[in-house]
mmCIF file of C-alpha atoms in Angstrom:
data_model
loop_
_atom_site.group_PDB
_atom_site.id
_atom_site.type_symbol
_atom_site.label_atom_id
_atom_site.label_comp_id
_atom_site.label_asym_id
_atom_site.label_seq_id
_atom_site.Cartn_x
_atom_site.Cartn_y
_atom_site.Cartn_z
ATOM 1 C CA UNK A 1 -13.812 16.016 -18.283
ATOM 2 C CA UNK A 2 -12.258 18.079 -15.463
ATOM 3 C CA UNK A 3 -10.694 15.551 -13.023
ATOM 4 C CA UNK A 4 -9.826 16.513 -9.599
ATOM 5 C CA UNK A 5 -6.706 14.941 -8.169
ATOM 6 C CA UNK A 6 -5.651 15.484 -4.560
ATOM 7 C CA UNK A 7 -2.049 14.735 -3.754
ATOM 8 C CA UNK A 8 -1.397 13.665 -0.101
ATOM 9 C CA UNK A 9 1.710 15.368 0.990
ATOM 10 C CA UNK A 10 1.718 13.231 4.229
ATOM 11 C CA UNK A 11 2.697 10.031 2.315
ATOM 12 C CA UNK A 12 6.514 9.711 2.599
ATOM 13 C CA UNK A 13 9.047 7.223 1.635
ATOM 14 C CA UNK A 14 8.606 5.694 5.280
ATOM 15 C CA UNK A 15 5.097 4.808 4.241
ATOM 16 C CA UNK A 16 6.531 1.905 2.310
ATOM 17 C CA UNK A 17 4.733 0.611 -0.800
ATOM 18 C CA UNK A 18 2.098 3.269 -0.869
ATOM 19 C CA UNK A 19 4.674 5.924 -1.461
ATOM 20 C CA UNK A 20 6.446 4.131 -4.340
ATOM 21 C CA UNK A 21 3.143 3.069 -5.876
ATOM 22 C CA UNK A 22 1.466 6.469 -5.632
ATOM 23 C CA UNK A 23 4.489 8.446 -6.645
ATOM 24 C CA UNK A 24 5.149 6.538 -9.855
ATOM 25 C CA UNK A 25 1.346 6.219 -10.784
ATOM 26 C CA UNK A 26 1.044 9.924 -10.368
ATOM 27 C CA UNK A 27 3.919 10.609 -12.772
ATOM 28 C CA UNK A 28 2.466 8.255 -15.397
ATOM 29 C CA UNK A 29 -1.150 9.725 -14.965
ATOM 30 C CA UNK A 30 0.196 13.083 -15.688
ATOM 31 C CA UNK A 31 2.299 12.088 -18.592
ATOM 32 C CA UNK A 32 -0.566 10.442 -20.232
ATOM 33 C CA UNK A 33 -3.125 13.252 -19.535
ATOM 34 C CA UNK A 34 -2.360 15.073 -22.756
ATOM 35 C CA UNK A 35 -3.528 12.194 -24.900
ATOM 36 C CA UNK A 36 -6.535 11.322 -22.636
ATOM 37 C CA UNK A 37 -8.741 14.417 -23.673
ATOM 38 C CA UNK A 38 -9.284 15.314 -19.959
ATOM 39 C CA UNK A 39 -8.106 18.143 -17.988
ATOM 40 C CA UNK A 40 -6.334 17.345 -14.691
ATOM 41 C CA UNK A 41 -6.937 19.700 -11.681
ATOM 42 C CA UNK A 42 -4.045 18.881 -9.360
ATOM 43 C CA UNK A 43 -4.689 19.941 -5.785
ATOM 44 C CA UNK A 44 -1.261 20.011 -4.057
ATOM 45 C CA UNK A 45 1.060 21.745 -1.554
ATOM 46 C CA UNK A 46 4.113 20.982 -3.857
ATOM 47 C CA UNK A 47 5.435 22.853 -6.741
ATOM 48 C CA UNK A 48 7.096 19.784 -8.285
ATOM 49 C CA UNK A 49 4.663 19.256 -10.929
ATOM 50 C CA UNK A 50 4.928 22.518 -12.959
ATOM 51 C CA UNK A 51 6.892 20.821 -15.620
ATOM 52 C CA UNK A 52 3.440 19.062 -16.725
ATOM 53 C CA UNK A 53 1.697 22.445 -16.783
ATOM 54 C CA UNK A 54 -0.099 22.759 -20.134
ATOM 55 C CA UNK A 55 -3.456 22.313 -21.870
ATOM 56 C CA UNK A 56 -4.067 19.253 -19.713
ATOM 57 C CA UNK A 57 -3.016 20.245 -16.317
ATOM 58 C CA UNK A 58 -3.943 23.076 -13.776
ATOM 59 C CA UNK A 59 -2.306 23.436 -10.288
ATOM 60 C CA UNK A 60 -4.352 24.453 -7.384
ATOM 61 C CA UNK A 61 -2.578 25.265 -3.925
ATOM 62 C CA UNK A 62 -3.943 22.971 -1.347
ATOM 63 C CA UNK A 63 -3.428 25.079 1.739
ATOM 64 C CA UNK A 64 -5.073 23.323 4.735
ATOM 65 C CA UNK A 65 -2.751 25.398 6.698
ATOM 66 C CA UNK A 66 -1.375 25.038 10.140
ATOM 67 C CA UNK A 67 -3.813 27.684 11.252
ATOM 68 C CA UNK A 68 -6.613 25.639 9.818
ATOM 69 C CA UNK A 69 -5.423 22.497 11.476
ATOM 70 C CA UNK A 70 -5.054 24.159 14.789
ATOM 71 C CA UNK A 71 -8.581 25.392 14.499
ATOM 72 C CA UNK A 72 -9.885 21.904 13.465
ATOM 73 C CA UNK A 73 -8.247 20.316 16.625
ATOM 74 C CA UNK A 74 -9.623 23.188 18.853
ATOM 75 C CA UNK A 75 -13.032 22.644 17.444
ATOM 76 C CA UNK A 76 -12.721 18.872 17.885
ATOM 77 C CA UNK A 77 -11.877 19.401 21.560
ATOM 78 C CA UNK A 78 -14.766 21.717 22.065
ATOM 79 C CA UNK A 79 -17.117 19.348 20.269
ATOM 80 C CA UNK A 80 -16.008 16.580 22.695
ATOM 81 C CA UNK A 81 -16.606 18.647 25.619
ATOM 82 C CA UNK A 82 -19.828 19.890 24.327
ATOM 83 C CA UNK A 83 -20.958 16.282 23.624
ATOM 84 C CA UNK A 84 -20.324 15.419 27.304
ATOM 85 C CA UNK A 85 -22.148 18.485 28.690
ATOM 86 C CA UNK A 86 -25.134 18.931 26.501
ATOM 87 C CA UNK A 87 -28.449 17.291 27.462
ATOM 88 C CA UNK A 88 -29.545 14.268 25.661
ATOM 89 C CA UNK A 89 -32.412 16.083 24.047
ATOM 90 C CA UNK A 90 -30.328 18.621 22.380
ATOM 91 C CA UNK A 91 -29.827 18.429 18.557
ATOM 92 C CA UNK A 92 -27.326 21.148 18.286
ATOM 93 C CA UNK A 93 -23.833 20.047 17.462
ATOM 94 C CA UNK A 94 -20.364 21.717 16.466
ATOM 95 C CA UNK A 95 -18.816 20.647 13.142
ATOM 96 C CA UNK A 96 -15.871 18.096 13.541
ATOM 97 C CA UNK A 97 -12.466 18.675 12.141
ATOM 98 C CA UNK A 98 -13.077 16.056 9.323
ATOM 99 C CA UNK A 99 -16.314 17.878 8.447
ATOM 100 C CA UNK A 100 -14.470 21.213 8.209
ATOM 101 C CA UNK A 101 -11.819 19.564 5.962
ATOM 102 C CA UNK A 102 -14.413 18.082 3.717
ATOM 103 C CA UNK A 103 -16.171 21.563 3.463
ATOM 104 C CA UNK A 104 -12.816 23.146 2.503
ATOM 105 C CA UNK A 105 -12.054 20.465 -0.137
ATOM 106 C CA UNK A 106 -15.575 20.496 -1.619
ATOM 107 C CA UNK A 107 -15.500 24.442 -1.953
ATOM 108 C CA UNK A 108 -12.159 23.968 -3.769
ATOM 109 C CA UNK A 109 -13.598 21.523 -6.139
ATOM 110 C CA UNK A 110 -16.823 23.362 -6.922
ATOM 111 C CA UNK A 111 -14.855 26.717 -7.475
ATOM 112 C CA UNK A 112 -12.571 24.876 -9.959
ATOM 113 C CA UNK A 113 -15.508 23.080 -11.681
ATOM 114 C CA UNK A 114 -14.306 19.566 -11.008
ATOM 115 C CA UNK A 115 -16.696 16.972 -12.544
ATOM 116 C CA UNK A 116 -15.060 13.913 -10.868
ATOM 117 C CA UNK A 117 -12.726 13.374 -8.166
ATOM 118 C CA UNK A 118 -9.898 10.895 -8.091
ATOM 119 C CA UNK A 119 -7.564 9.379 -5.465
ATOM 120 C CA UNK A 120 -4.603 7.292 -6.655
ATOM 121 C CA UNK A 121 -3.847 5.607 -3.337
ATOM 122 C CA UNK A 122 -6.287 4.641 -0.473
ATOM 123 C CA UNK A 123 -5.323 7.045 2.095
ATOM 124 C CA UNK A 124 -8.035 8.726 4.094
ATOM 125 C CA UNK A 125 -10.363 10.428 1.542
ATOM 126 C CA UNK A 126 -13.051 12.852 2.180
ATOM 127 C CA UNK A 127 -16.543 11.911 1.140
ATOM 128 C CA UNK A 128 -17.776 14.678 -0.956
ATOM 129 C CA UNK A 129 -20.802 15.798 -2.924
ATOM 130 C CA UNK A 130 -18.824 15.392 -6.107
ATOM 131 C CA UNK A 131 -18.571 12.048 -7.899
ATOM 132 C CA UNK A 132 -15.281 10.279 -6.701
ATOM 133 C CA UNK A 133 -13.245 7.187 -7.750
ATOM 134 C CA UNK A 134 -11.256 5.573 -4.984
ATOM 135 C CA UNK A 135 -8.865 2.605 -4.747
ATOM 136 C CA UNK A 136 -9.128 -0.039 -2.025
ATOM 137 C CA UNK A 137 -6.254 -2.279 -1.341
ATOM 138 C CA UNK A 138 -7.617 -4.436 1.453
ATOM 139 C CA UNK A 139 -10.467 -4.852 4.074
ATOM 140 C CA UNK A 140 -8.376 -6.659 6.778
ATOM 141 C CA UNK A 141 -10.218 -5.021 9.521
ATOM 142 C CA UNK A 142 -13.250 -7.063 8.556
ATOM 143 C CA UNK A 143 -11.247 -10.304 7.588
ATOM 144 C CA UNK A 144 -8.745 -10.340 10.401
ATOM 145 C CA UNK A 145 -10.033 -7.876 13.199
ATOM 146 C CA UNK A 146 -7.862 -9.424 15.992
ATOM 147 C CA UNK A 147 -4.643 -7.633 14.793
ATOM 148 C CA UNK A 148 -4.025 -4.626 17.047
ATOM 149 C CA UNK A 149 -3.213 -2.290 14.100
ATOM 150 C CA UNK A 150 -6.940 -2.770 12.897
ATOM 151 C CA UNK A 151 -8.632 -3.249 16.290
ATOM 152 C CA UNK A 152 -7.113 -1.023 18.991
ATOM 153 C CA UNK A 153 -9.268 1.466 20.780
ATOM 154 C CA UNK A 154 -11.252 3.305 18.126
ATOM 155 C CA UNK A 155 -9.434 2.028 15.041
ATOM 156 C CA UNK A 156 -11.797 -0.689 13.987
ATOM 157 C CA UNK A 157 -14.832 1.628 14.292
ATOM 158 C CA UNK A 158 -12.988 4.396 12.672
ATOM 159 C CA UNK A 159 -12.172 2.252 9.612
ATOM 160 C CA UNK A 160 -15.740 0.591 9.551
ATOM 161 C CA UNK A 161 -17.460 3.902 9.593
ATOM 162 C CA UNK A 162 -15.082 5.361 7.032
ATOM 163 C CA UNK A 163 -15.524 2.570 4.532
ATOM 164 C CA UNK A 164 -19.360 2.182 5.049
ATOM 165 C CA UNK A 165 -19.811 5.853 4.153
ATOM 166 C CA UNK A 166 -17.147 5.863 1.531
ATOM 167 C CA UNK A 167 -18.328 2.948 -0.621
ATOM 168 C CA UNK A 168 -21.997 3.961 -0.525
ATOM 169 C CA UNK A 169 -21.383 6.999 -2.515
ATOM 170 C CA UNK A 170 -18.338 6.072 -4.599
ATOM 171 C CA UNK A 171 -18.851 6.377 -8.365
ATOM 172 C CA UNK A 172 -16.212 3.642 -8.760
ATOM 173 C CA UNK A 173 -14.020 1.680 -6.611
ATOM 174 C CA UNK A 174 -10.738 0.284 -7.935
ATOM 175 C CA UNK A 175 -9.199 -2.935 -6.603
ATOM 176 C CA UNK A 176 -6.292 -5.170 -7.827
ATOM 177 C CA UNK A 177 -7.903 -8.569 -7.855
ATOM 178 C CA UNK A 178 -11.292 -10.388 -8.192
ATOM 179 C CA UNK A 179 -10.771 -11.626 -4.544
ATOM 180 C CA UNK A 180 -10.609 -7.853 -3.555
ATOM 181 C CA UNK A 181 -13.735 -7.246 -5.564
ATOM 182 C CA UNK A 182 -15.691 -10.101 -3.972
ATOM 183 C CA UNK A 183 -14.645 -8.823 -0.421
ATOM 184 C CA UNK A 184 -16.054 -5.349 -1.207
ATOM 185 C CA UNK A 185 -19.286 -6.843 -2.559
ATOM 186 C CA UNK A 186 -19.544 -9.228 0.471
ATOM 187 C CA UNK A 187 -18.940 -6.738 3.279
ATOM 188 C CA UNK A 188 -20.475 -3.639 1.867
ATOM 189 C CA UNK A 189 -23.090 -4.767 -0.831
ATOM 190 C CA UNK A 190 -21.562 -2.506 -3.553
ATOM 191 C CA UNK A 191 -22.997 -3.405 -7.013
ATOM 192 C CA UNK A 192 -20.537 -5.241 -9.008
ATOM 193 C CA UNK A 193 -20.461 -2.811 -11.971
ATOM 194 C CA UNK A 194 -19.199 -0.074 -9.773
ATOM 195 C CA UNK A 195 -16.111 -2.020 -8.686
ATOM 196 C CA UNK A 196 -13.319 -2.222 -11.321
ATOM 197 C CA UNK A 197 -10.440 -4.693 -11.127
ATOM 198 C CA UNK A 198 -7.125 -3.306 -12.234
ATOM 199 C CA UNK A 199 -4.093 -5.435 -11.453
ATOM 200 C CA UNK A 200 -1.344 -3.762 -9.628
ATOM 201 C CA UNK A 201 1.652 -2.740 -11.787
ATOM 202 C CA UNK A 202 5.220 -3.598 -10.767
ATOM 203 C CA UNK A 203 6.855 -0.514 -9.114
ATOM 204 C CA UNK A 204 10.431 0.313 -10.681
ATOM 205 C CA UNK A 205 13.075 0.744 -7.925
ATOM 206 C CA UNK A 206 15.930 3.187 -8.505
ATOM 207 C CA UNK A 207 18.469 1.397 -10.882
ATOM 208 C CA UNK A 208 21.237 3.308 -9.180
ATOM 209 C CA UNK A 209 22.614 1.332 -6.260
ATOM 210 C CA UNK A 210 25.789 0.333 -4.649
ATOM 211 C CA UNK A 211 27.656 -2.891 -5.739
ATOM 212 C CA UNK A 212 27.280 -6.245 -4.116
ATOM 213 C CA UNK A 213 30.467 -5.970 -2.108
ATOM 214 C CA UNK A 214 29.745 -2.305 -1.028
ATOM 215 C CA UNK A 215 26.155 -3.202 0.045
ATOM 216 C CA UNK A 216 27.279 -6.061 2.187
ATOM 217 C CA UNK A 217 29.970 -3.912 3.767
ATOM 218 C CA UNK A 218 27.670 -0.848 4.123
ATOM 219 C CA UNK A 219 25.112 -2.761 6.160
ATOM 220 C CA UNK A 220 27.377 -5.405 7.609
ATOM 221 C CA UNK A 221 25.396 -8.341 6.278
ATOM 222 C CA UNK A 222 26.639 -11.662 4.934
ATOM 223 C CA UNK A 223 25.834 -12.915 1.543
ATOM 224 C CA UNK A 224 22.940 -15.404 0.702
ATOM 225 C CA UNK A 225 20.545 -13.626 3.053
ATOM 226 C CA UNK A 226 16.709 -14.028 3.298
ATOM 227 C CA UNK A 227 15.087 -10.588 2.764
ATOM 228 C CA UNK A 228 11.872 -9.254 4.321
ATOM 229 C CA UNK A 229 11.143 -5.634 3.490
ATOM 230 C CA UNK A 230 7.973 -4.763 5.791
ATOM 231 C CA UNK A 231 6.962 -2.264 8.452
ATOM 232 C CA UNK A 232 7.030 -3.878 11.898
ATOM 233 C CA UNK A 233 3.232 -4.387 12.078
ATOM 234 C CA UNK A 234 2.074 -7.468 13.813
ATOM 235 C CA UNK A 235 0.203 -8.765 10.763
ATOM 236 C CA UNK A 236 3.563 -8.827 8.784
ATOM 237 C CA UNK A 237 4.237 -12.063 10.734
ATOM 238 C CA UNK A 238 8.028 -11.617 11.394
ATOM 239 C CA UNK A 239 7.458 -13.940 14.361
ATOM 240 C CA UNK A 240 6.369 -16.793 11.897
ATOM 241 C CA UNK A 241 9.669 -16.148 9.900
ATOM 242 C CA UNK A 242 11.775 -16.134 13.078
ATOM 243 C CA UNK A 243 10.283 -19.501 14.048
ATOM 244 C CA UNK A 244 10.935 -20.889 10.476
ATOM 245 C CA UNK A 245 14.560 -19.886 10.932
ATOM 246 C CA UNK A 246 14.680 -21.760 14.166
ATOM 247 C CA UNK A 247 13.183 -24.845 12.481
ATOM 248 C CA UNK A 248 15.796 -24.609 9.725
ATOM 249 C CA UNK A 249 18.545 -24.423 12.335
ATOM 250 C CA UNK A 250 17.221 -27.222 14.586
ATOM 251 C CA UNK A 251 15.578 -29.563 12.074
ATOM 252 C CA UNK A 252 17.974 -29.139 9.033
ATOM 253 C CA UNK A 253 21.211 -27.609 10.449
ATOM 254 C CA UNK A 254 20.749 -24.793 8.040
ATOM 255 C CA UNK A 255 21.542 -21.305 9.178
ATOM 256 C CA UNK A 256 20.754 -18.473 6.740
ATOM 257 C CA UNK A 257 20.979 -14.872 7.595
ATOM 258 C CA UNK A 258 17.746 -12.803 7.667
ATOM 259 C CA UNK A 259 17.821 -9.118 6.662
ATOM 260 C CA UNK A 260 14.782 -7.003 7.931
ATOM 261 C CA UNK A 261 14.187 -3.510 6.645
ATOM 262 C CA UNK A 262 11.247 -1.249 7.348
ATOM 263 C CA UNK A 263 10.067 1.569 9.742
ATOM 264 C CA UNK A 264 8.552 0.779 13.112
ATOM 265 C CA UNK A 265 4.960 1.498 13.778
ATOM 266 C CA UNK A 266 5.263 -0.233 17.176
ATOM 267 C CA UNK A 267 5.847 -3.980 17.014
ATOM 268 C CA UNK A 268 9.750 -3.890 16.459
ATOM 269 C CA UNK A 269 10.849 -4.104 20.018
ATOM 270 C CA UNK A 270 8.511 -7.433 20.354
ATOM 271 C CA UNK A 271 10.275 -8.912 17.189
ATOM 272 C CA UNK A 272 13.713 -7.974 18.605
ATOM 273 C CA UNK A 273 12.784 -9.627 22.014
ATOM 274 C CA UNK A 274 11.651 -12.819 20.315
ATOM 275 C CA UNK A 275 14.801 -12.870 18.196
ATOM 276 C CA UNK A 276 16.938 -12.956 21.392
ATOM 277 C CA UNK A 277 14.734 -15.474 23.074
ATOM 278 C CA UNK A 278 15.219 -17.819 20.025
ATOM 279 C CA UNK A 279 18.969 -17.183 20.070
ATOM 280 C CA UNK A 280 18.782 -15.978 16.613
ATOM 281 C CA UNK A 281 20.460 -12.455 17.127
ATOM 282 C CA UNK A 282 23.619 -13.560 15.150
ATOM 283 C CA UNK A 283 21.395 -14.315 12.153
ATOM 284 C CA UNK A 284 18.947 -11.567 12.041
ATOM 285 C CA UNK A 285 19.908 -8.175 10.955
ATOM 286 C CA UNK A 286 17.754 -5.234 11.663
ATOM 287 C CA UNK A 287 18.414 -2.440 9.089
ATOM 288 C CA UNK A 288 15.570 -0.107 10.010
ATOM 289 C CA UNK A 289 14.326 2.222 7.284
ATOM 290 C CA UNK A 290 16.506 1.887 4.082
ATOM 291 C CA UNK A 291 16.604 4.574 1.512
ATOM 292 C CA UNK A 292 14.924 3.598 -1.913
ATOM 293 C CA UNK A 293 18.353 3.807 -3.829
ATOM 294 C CA UNK A 294 19.625 0.817 -1.745
ATOM 295 C CA UNK A 295 16.485 -1.305 -1.991
ATOM 296 C CA UNK A 296 17.065 -2.534 -5.643
ATOM 297 C CA UNK A 297 20.552 -3.885 -4.409
ATOM 298 C CA UNK A 298 19.040 -5.367 -1.443
ATOM 299 C CA UNK A 299 16.561 -7.370 -3.721
ATOM 300 C CA UNK A 300 19.263 -8.293 -6.310
ATOM 301 C CA UNK A 301 21.735 -9.736 -3.712
ATOM 302 C CA UNK A 302 19.240 -11.718 -1.597
ATOM 303 C CA UNK A 303 18.919 -15.382 -1.738
ATOM 304 C CA UNK A 304 15.100 -15.131 -1.666
ATOM 305 C CA UNK A 305 12.288 -12.758 -0.634
ATOM 306 C CA UNK A 306 10.339 -14.228 2.494
ATOM 307 C CA UNK A 307 7.085 -12.364 2.236
ATOM 308 C CA UNK A 308 5.100 -14.073 4.760
ATOM 309 C CA UNK A 309 2.353 -11.459 5.709
ATOM 310 C CA UNK A 310 -1.081 -12.337 6.834
ATOM 311 C CA UNK A 311 -2.682 -9.543 4.881
ATOM 312 C CA UNK A 312 -3.655 -9.392 1.193
ATOM 313 C CA UNK A 313 -4.988 -9.598 -1.487
ATOM 314 C CA UNK A 314 -2.598 -7.136 -3.114
ATOM 315 C CA UNK A 315 1.115 -6.817 -2.047
ATOM 316 C CA UNK A 316 3.984 -4.923 -3.664
ATOM 317 C CA UNK A 317 7.275 -6.302 -2.610
ATOM 318 C CA UNK A 318 6.779 -9.775 -4.517
ATOM 319 C CA UNK A 319 6.397 -7.737 -7.636
ATOM 320 C CA UNK A 320 9.372 -5.664 -6.881
ATOM 321 C CA UNK A 321 11.507 -8.705 -6.127
ATOM 322 C CA UNK A 322 10.429 -10.441 -9.203
ATOM 323 C CA UNK A 323 11.415 -7.590 -11.400
ATOM 324 C CA UNK A 324 14.890 -7.533 -9.821
ATOM 325 C CA UNK A 325 15.586 -11.384 -10.187
ATOM 326 C CA UNK A 326 14.794 -12.265 -6.630
ATOM 327 C CA UNK A 327 13.059 -15.424 -6.251
ATOM 328 C CA UNK A 328 9.899 -15.118 -4.093
ATOM 329 C CA UNK A 329 8.434 -17.125 -1.138
ATOM 330 C CA UNK A 330 5.109 -15.506 -0.403
ATOM 331 C CA UNK A 331 2.021 -16.320 1.811
ATOM 332 C CA UNK A 332 -0.765 -18.070 0.256
ATOM 333 C CA UNK A 333 -3.381 -15.664 1.279
ATOM 334 C CA UNK A 334 -6.673 -15.008 -0.610
ATOM 335 C CA UNK A 335 -5.670 -13.205 -3.817
ATOM 336 C CA UNK A 336 -1.969 -14.276 -3.904
ATOM 337 C CA UNK A 337 -2.494 -16.865 -6.569
ATOM 338 C CA UNK A 338 -4.365 -14.458 -8.765
ATOM 339 C CA UNK A 339 -1.609 -11.697 -8.174
ATOM 340 C CA UNK A 340 1.486 -13.905 -8.466
ATOM 341 C CA UNK A 341 0.512 -16.992 -10.393
ATOM 342 C CA UNK A 342 3.084 -19.783 -10.503
ATOM 343 C CA UNK A 343 6.034 -17.224 -10.219
ATOM 344 C CA UNK A 344 6.168 -17.550 -6.400
ATOM 345 C CA UNK A 345 6.524 -20.385 -3.901
ATOM 346 C CA UNK A 346 3.364 -19.978 -1.919
ATOM 347 C CA UNK A 347 3.386 -21.019 1.843
ATOM 348 C CA UNK A 348 0.949 -21.112 4.730
ATOM 349 C CA UNK A 349 1.951 -18.089 6.879
ATOM 350 C CA UNK A 350 0.548 -19.818 9.925
ATOM 351 C CA UNK A 351 2.904 -22.747 9.684
ATOM 352 C CA UNK A 352 6.615 -22.018 10.275
ATOM 353 C CA UNK A 353 7.557 -25.474 9.095
ATOM 354 C CA UNK A 354 5.916 -24.784 5.659
ATOM 355 C CA UNK A 355 7.900 -21.627 5.361
ATOM 356 C CA UNK A 356 11.158 -23.447 6.472
ATOM 357 C CA UNK A 357 10.468 -26.203 4.003
ATOM 358 C CA UNK A 358 10.266 -23.642 1.041
ATOM 359 C CA UNK A 359 13.409 -22.092 1.985
ATOM 360 C CA UNK A 360 15.224 -25.543 2.273
ATOM 361 C CA UNK A 361 13.906 -26.591 -1.000
ATOM 362 C CA UNK A 362 15.065 -23.467 -2.704
ATOM 363 C CA UNK A 363 18.596 -23.899 -1.012
ATOM 364 C CA UNK A 364 18.937 -27.488 -2.151
ATOM 365 C CA UNK A 365 17.360 -27.163 -5.778
ATOM 366 C CA UNK A 366 19.187 -24.332 -7.693
ATOM 367 C CA UNK A 367 17.220 -25.239 -10.916
ATOM 368 C CA UNK A 368 13.976 -24.727 -8.996
ATOM 369 C CA UNK A 369 15.309 -21.232 -7.819
ATOM 370 C CA UNK A 370 16.299 -20.285 -11.347
ATOM 371 C CA UNK A 371 12.920 -21.275 -12.727
ATOM 372 C CA UNK A 372 11.212 -19.181 -10.015
ATOM 373 C CA UNK A 373 13.424 -16.096 -11.023
ATOM 374 C CA UNK A 374 12.636 -16.490 -14.824
ATOM 375 C CA UNK A 375 8.775 -16.910 -14.172
ATOM 376 C CA UNK A 376 9.060 -13.994 -11.684
ATOM 377 C CA UNK A 377 10.864 -11.665 -14.390
ATOM 378 C CA UNK A 378 7.983 -12.553 -16.913
ATOM 379 C CA UNK A 379 5.211 -12.022 -14.453
ATOM 380 C CA UNK A 380 6.660 -8.566 -13.266
ATOM 381 C CA UNK A 381 6.522 -7.202 -16.834
ATOM 382 C CA UNK A 382 2.933 -8.202 -17.355
ATOM 383 C CA UNK A 383 1.604 -4.888 -16.067
ATOM 384 C CA UNK A 384 3.290 -1.591 -16.242
ATOM 385 C CA UNK A 385 2.444 1.754 -14.644
ATOM 386 C CA UNK A 386 1.433 3.075 -17.998
ATOM 387 C CA UNK A 387 -1.045 0.031 -18.343
ATOM 388 C CA UNK A 388 -2.541 0.875 -14.914
ATOM 389 C CA UNK A 389 -2.873 4.737 -15.669
ATOM 390 C CA UNK A 390 -4.614 3.836 -18.970
ATOM 391 C CA UNK A 391 -7.101 1.745 -17.209
ATOM 392 C CA UNK A 392 -7.962 4.364 -14.774
ATOM 393 C CA UNK A 393 -8.524 6.741 -17.891
ATOM 394 C CA UNK A 394 -10.757 4.017 -19.312
ATOM 395 C CA UNK A 395 -12.872 4.035 -16.122
ATOM 396 C CA UNK A 396 -13.084 7.767 -16.348
ATOM 397 C CA UNK A 397 -14.065 7.571 -20.003
ATOM 398 C CA UNK A 398 -16.871 5.225 -19.123
ATOM 399 C CA UNK A 399 -18.173 7.672 -16.464
ATOM 400 C CA UNK A 400 -17.954 10.738 -18.954
ATOM 401 C CA UNK A 401 -21.091 9.421 -20.721
ATOM 402 C CA UNK A 402 -23.008 9.817 -17.460
ATOM 403 C CA UNK A 403 -21.342 12.961 -15.955
ATOM 404 C CA UNK A 404 -22.142 14.851 -19.209
ATOM 405 C CA UNK A 405 -25.873 14.912 -18.200
ATOM 406 C CA UNK A 406 -25.283 17.581 -15.584
#
């Protein structure tokens, strides 16, 4: 089949796990394409993929240009003005920017005879009159609608309208856990056979990194630190982790440094304020965005990963940590047991005391810590990026028997 694959140039390293996951999966997918029997039509603004050109790959320039984007914004503004001025009885309307973009993509797909369209990461995806396969990582706007990042003005409605439309017409939906599958069925009544569970692979971080001593000097951090790589969204629960640090300090006279890395979508200043209020400034190190080549070293040198997010069911940092010999303390959210098994110490993210107790237990019991490291290494090797890509091709193969009918 001719498989359309849209590469989103807007995803950058600052996007966190989505960038690492998507870029590695794309490379594996293109490498396996020749043996799949399918032809990949790659729509992209980049020229980095020419090395894969051959009988299994075509490149098509995705030029939703600056001029087109400006036109889209102007039309959106005119549409809003028109909406406010027109009479209630009028049925005439102008196209929205998203509708123009969908038309642009649809014309490209039809012109290139794409038979099924595929997205590798769950960024905004146009709903098209071409069969499509889309991955979904979470539906937290439904499960936890009180967090501002999924509920602020317009965001909840935007997500809900998007998913409602997207799921109704999706050929297949990909998710990482049975929990994720059940949530899609529950909230959007998608037939079970159209939802495919493909467990997340473990992203491979750059093996080139600084030495332990150079790393500590570079970022001015002490050894035996707790590590939490997460963008500063409120659902990441940095506050719960700070309260756990305070509990360790007050109840157990244990002071461990905490290293926080990640870009700031808006909640970092609040986390910094709470850090000062709890008198933890000397313990907490804000490194901001860290280049990928340093991430592996930060994992390897950490005493433990403390991944205390409220969101799930799929998360990448625990898998990254496991692959690099860093023991994992993670939130016991729905799906965590399925993804991490017994290779992580699961805690209630709502209870700082629970987080603190897990940290204390690892600090006092080195055999437990080493056992977690060993189990984590084994767990992280269970699924590779090649396994994941092959499962996607298997889903495409399943659909081929249907798609050949037109």
